[in-house]
Each structure stands twice: as structure tokens, then as C-alpha cells.
Amino acid sequence: QVQLVESGGGLVQAGGSLRLSCAASGRTYGTYVMGWFRQAHGKEREFVAAINTSGGNTYYADSVKGRFTISTDYAKNTVYLQMNSLKPEDTAVYYCAAKPTISAQAIYDTAAQYGYWGQGTQVTVSS
């Protein structure tokens, strides 16, 4: 079992920045694909970014490419999502997710592929 706890959400003006954190605990050994998803009110959950904890490769949704950066701190078992140049349309609850894998190159961008989820953190971007 893996437990995930997100933090770092809040209210920010358009153009501002936030850094979300996802602390993992439990059975964190081995390779995982860590993902960030978001769900705006009344909309489906959508992929934001993912990183392979072994290979280090990353993948981003087109809507956040160039503005968001996903990274990991292996010593702290923490995944970050640095969000810059925020827009009102980035407003959503952001969720951290994890999926164990045996591949150092695997990346997953579909919510159904992930088995572990955090409780979410609200990000609100005002115009």
C-alpha cells in the first residue's frame, strides 16, 4: 500500500506561481510512475503531468507544457508540481497518483491506470 498526501494548494492571481507537493509513504520502494491530475468543478478528471521515478522521464499535457514542471526528491519520497504563469482555467482540485511499474521508461496519462490516489488540494486562480 502507498499513501499519498498533497499540499501546497491555495488562491493565487493569474500569472502567479504555486508549488504542489505530494508526499508518499508506505511501500515506496521500487519504480513508480507518479502523476498529477486535476478536476475542475463539473468536469472530468484530466491528466496534467507524470514522471517515472527510475528513468526520470516526464510527460505533460499540452495545456500545461512550458508552464508546469514535475520533479521528485527521492530522499524525501516527494513529488512536486511547480506551476508558473497560472491561468484562471487552471483552477481545479489537483490530485497526486501513483502506479508501480517494472519499466524505467513507462509513463501513464490515464486516470484508470493509477491505483493510488491522494485526497487532492484545491488550486484557485483569480483573474
CSV table of C-alpha atoms in Angstrom, one decimal:
chain,number,residue,atom,x,y,z
A,1,GLN,CA,0.0,0.0,0.0
A,2,VAL,CA,1.1,3.5,-0.8
A,3,GLN,CA,-0.3,6.6,0.9
A,4,LEU,CA,-0.2,10.0,-0.9
A,5,VAL,CA,-0.7,13.4,0.7
A,6,GLU,CA,-0.9,16.5,-1.3
A,7,SER,CA,-0.2,20.0,-0.1
A,8,GLY,CA,0.6,23.5,-1.4
A,9,GLY,CA,-2.7,24.5,-3.0
A,10,GLY,CA,-4.3,27.9,-2.5
A,11,LEU,CA,-5.5,31.1,-4.1
A,12,VAL,CA,-3.3,32.9,-6.5
A,13,GLN,CA,-3.7,35.7,-9.1
A,14,ALA,CA,-3.4,35.0,-12.8
A,15,GLY,CA,0.3,35.0,-13.8
A,16,GLY,CA,1.4,33.8,-10.4
A,17,SER,CA,3.0,30.6,-9.2
A,18,LEU,CA,2.4,27.7,-6.8
A,19,ARG,CA,4.3,24.6,-6.0
A,20,LEU,CA,2.3,21.5,-5.1
A,21,SER,CA,3.9,18.7,-3.1
A,22,CYS,CA,2.9,15.0,-2.9
A,23,ALA,CA,4.4,13.1,0.0
A,24,ALA,CA,4.4,9.3,-0.4
A,25,SER,CA,4.6,6.8,2.4
A,26,GLY,CA,4.2,3.0,2.8
A,27,ARG,CA,5.6,0.7,0.2
A,28,THR,CA,7.6,3.3,-1.8
A,29,TYR,CA,10.5,1.1,-2.8
A,30,GLY,CA,10.8,0.2,-6.5
A,31,THR,CA,9.9,2.1,-9.6
A,32,TYR,CA,6.7,4.2,-9.8
A,33,VAL,CA,5.1,6.4,-12.3
A,34,MET,CA,3.9,9.5,-10.3
A,35,GLY,CA,1.2,11.6,-11.9
A,36,TRP,CA,-0.7,14.8,-11.3
A,37,PHE,CA,-4.3,15.1,-12.4
A,38,ARG,CA,-6.8,17.8,-11.9
A,39,GLN,CA,-10.6,18.1,-11.8
A,40,ALA,CA,-12.4,21.3,-12.3
A,41,HIS,CA,-16.0,21.7,-11.0
A,42,GLY,CA,-18.4,19.9,-13.2
A,43,LYS,CA,-15.7,18.4,-15.4
A,44,GLU,CA,-13.9,15.1,-15.7
A,45,ARG,CA,-10.5,14.4,-14.1
A,46,GLU,CA,-7.8,15.2,-16.6
A,47,PHE,CA,-4.1,14.4,-16.8
A,48,VAL,CA,-1.6,17.1,-16.0
A,49,ALA,CA,1.9,15.6,-15.8
A,50,ALA,CA,3.8,12.4,-14.9
A,51,ILE,CA,7.3,11.3,-14.1
A,52,ASN,CA,9.0,7.9,-13.9
A,53,THR,CA,10.9,7.7,-10.6
A,54,SER,CA,13.6,5.4,-12.1
A,55,GLY,CA,14.1,6.8,-15.6
A,56,GLY,CA,13.3,10.3,-14.7
A,57,ASN,CA,11.4,10.8,-18.0
A,58,THR,CA,8.4,13.2,-17.9
A,59,TYR,CA,5.3,13.9,-19.9
A,60,TYR,CA,2.9,16.8,-19.8
A,61,ALA,CA,-0.5,17.7,-21.1
A,62,ASP,CA,-0.4,20.2,-23.9
A,63,SER,CA,-2.3,22.7,-21.8
A,64,VAL,CA,0.5,23.0,-19.2
A,65,LYS,CA,3.6,22.3,-21.3
A,66,GLY,CA,6.1,25.1,-20.8
A,67,ARG,CA,4.4,26.4,-17.6
A,68,PHE,CA,4.4,23.4,-15.2
A,69,THR,CA,7.3,21.2,-14.1
A,70,ILE,CA,7.1,17.9,-12.4
A,71,SER,CA,10.1,16.7,-10.3
A,72,THR,CA,11.0,14.3,-7.5
A,73,ASP,CA,13.0,14.4,-4.3
A,74,TYR,CA,13.9,10.8,-3.8
A,75,ALA,CA,15.3,11.3,-0.3
A,76,LYS,CA,12.0,12.8,0.8
A,77,ASN,CA,9.7,10.4,-1.2
A,78,THR,CA,8.1,13.6,-2.5
A,79,VAL,CA,6.9,14.6,-5.9
A,80,TYR,CA,6.4,18.3,-6.8
A,81,LEU,CA,4.5,20.2,-9.4
A,82,GLN,CA,5.8,23.7,-10.0
A,83,MET,CA,3.1,25.7,-11.6
A,84,ASN,CA,4.1,29.0,-13.2
A,85,SER,CA,2.1,31.6,-15.3
A,86,LEU,CA,-1.1,30.3,-13.8
A,87,LYS,CA,-4.3,31.0,-15.6
A,88,PRO,CA,-7.9,31.0,-14.3
A,89,GLU,CA,-8.6,27.8,-16.3
A,90,ASP,CA,-6.0,26.1,-14.2
A,91,THR,CA,-8.5,26.3,-11.3
A,92,ALA,CA,-9.2,22.8,-10.1
A,93,VAL,CA,-8.6,20.2,-7.4
A,94,TYR,CA,-5.2,18.7,-8.1
A,95,TYR,CA,-4.6,15.1,-7.3
A,96,CYS,CA,-1.4,13.1,-7.0
A,97,ALA,CA,-1.4,9.5,-8.2
A,98,ALA,CA,1.0,6.6,-8.2
A,99,LYS,CA,1.4,3.4,-10.2
A,100,PRO,CA,4.1,0.8,-9.7
A,101,THR,CA,5.9,-0.3,-12.8
A,102,ILE,CA,8.9,-2.5,-13.8
A,103,SER,CA,9.8,-0.2,-16.6
A,104,ALA,CA,12.2,2.8,-16.3
A,105,GLN,CA,10.6,4.3,-19.4
A,106,ALA,CA,6.9,3.8,-18.6
A,107,ILE,CA,4.7,6.9,-18.5
A,108,TYR,CA,0.9,6.8,-18.0
A,109,ASP,CA,-1.5,9.6,-18.7
A,110,THR,CA,-4.9,8.0,-18.0
A,111,ALA,CA,-6.5,8.1,-14.5
A,112,ALA,CA,-7.7,4.5,-14.8
A,113,GLN,CA,-4.1,3.3,-15.0
A,114,TYR,CA,-3.3,4.6,-11.5
A,115,GLY,CA,-4.1,2.6,-8.4
A,116,TYR,CA,-3.1,5.0,-5.6
A,117,TRP,CA,-4.5,8.5,-5.1
A,118,GLY,CA,-4.2,11.4,-2.7
A,119,GLN,CA,-7.1,13.3,-1.3
A,120,GLY,CA,-6.5,16.4,-3.5
A,121,THR,CA,-5.6,20.0,-3.0
A,122,GLN,CA,-7.6,23.0,-4.3
A,123,VAL,CA,-5.9,25.5,-6.6
A,124,THR,CA,-7.8,28.6,-7.4
A,125,VAL,CA,-6.5,31.2,-9.9
A,126,SER,CA,-8.3,34.5,-9.9
A,127,SER,CA,-8.4,36.8,-12.9
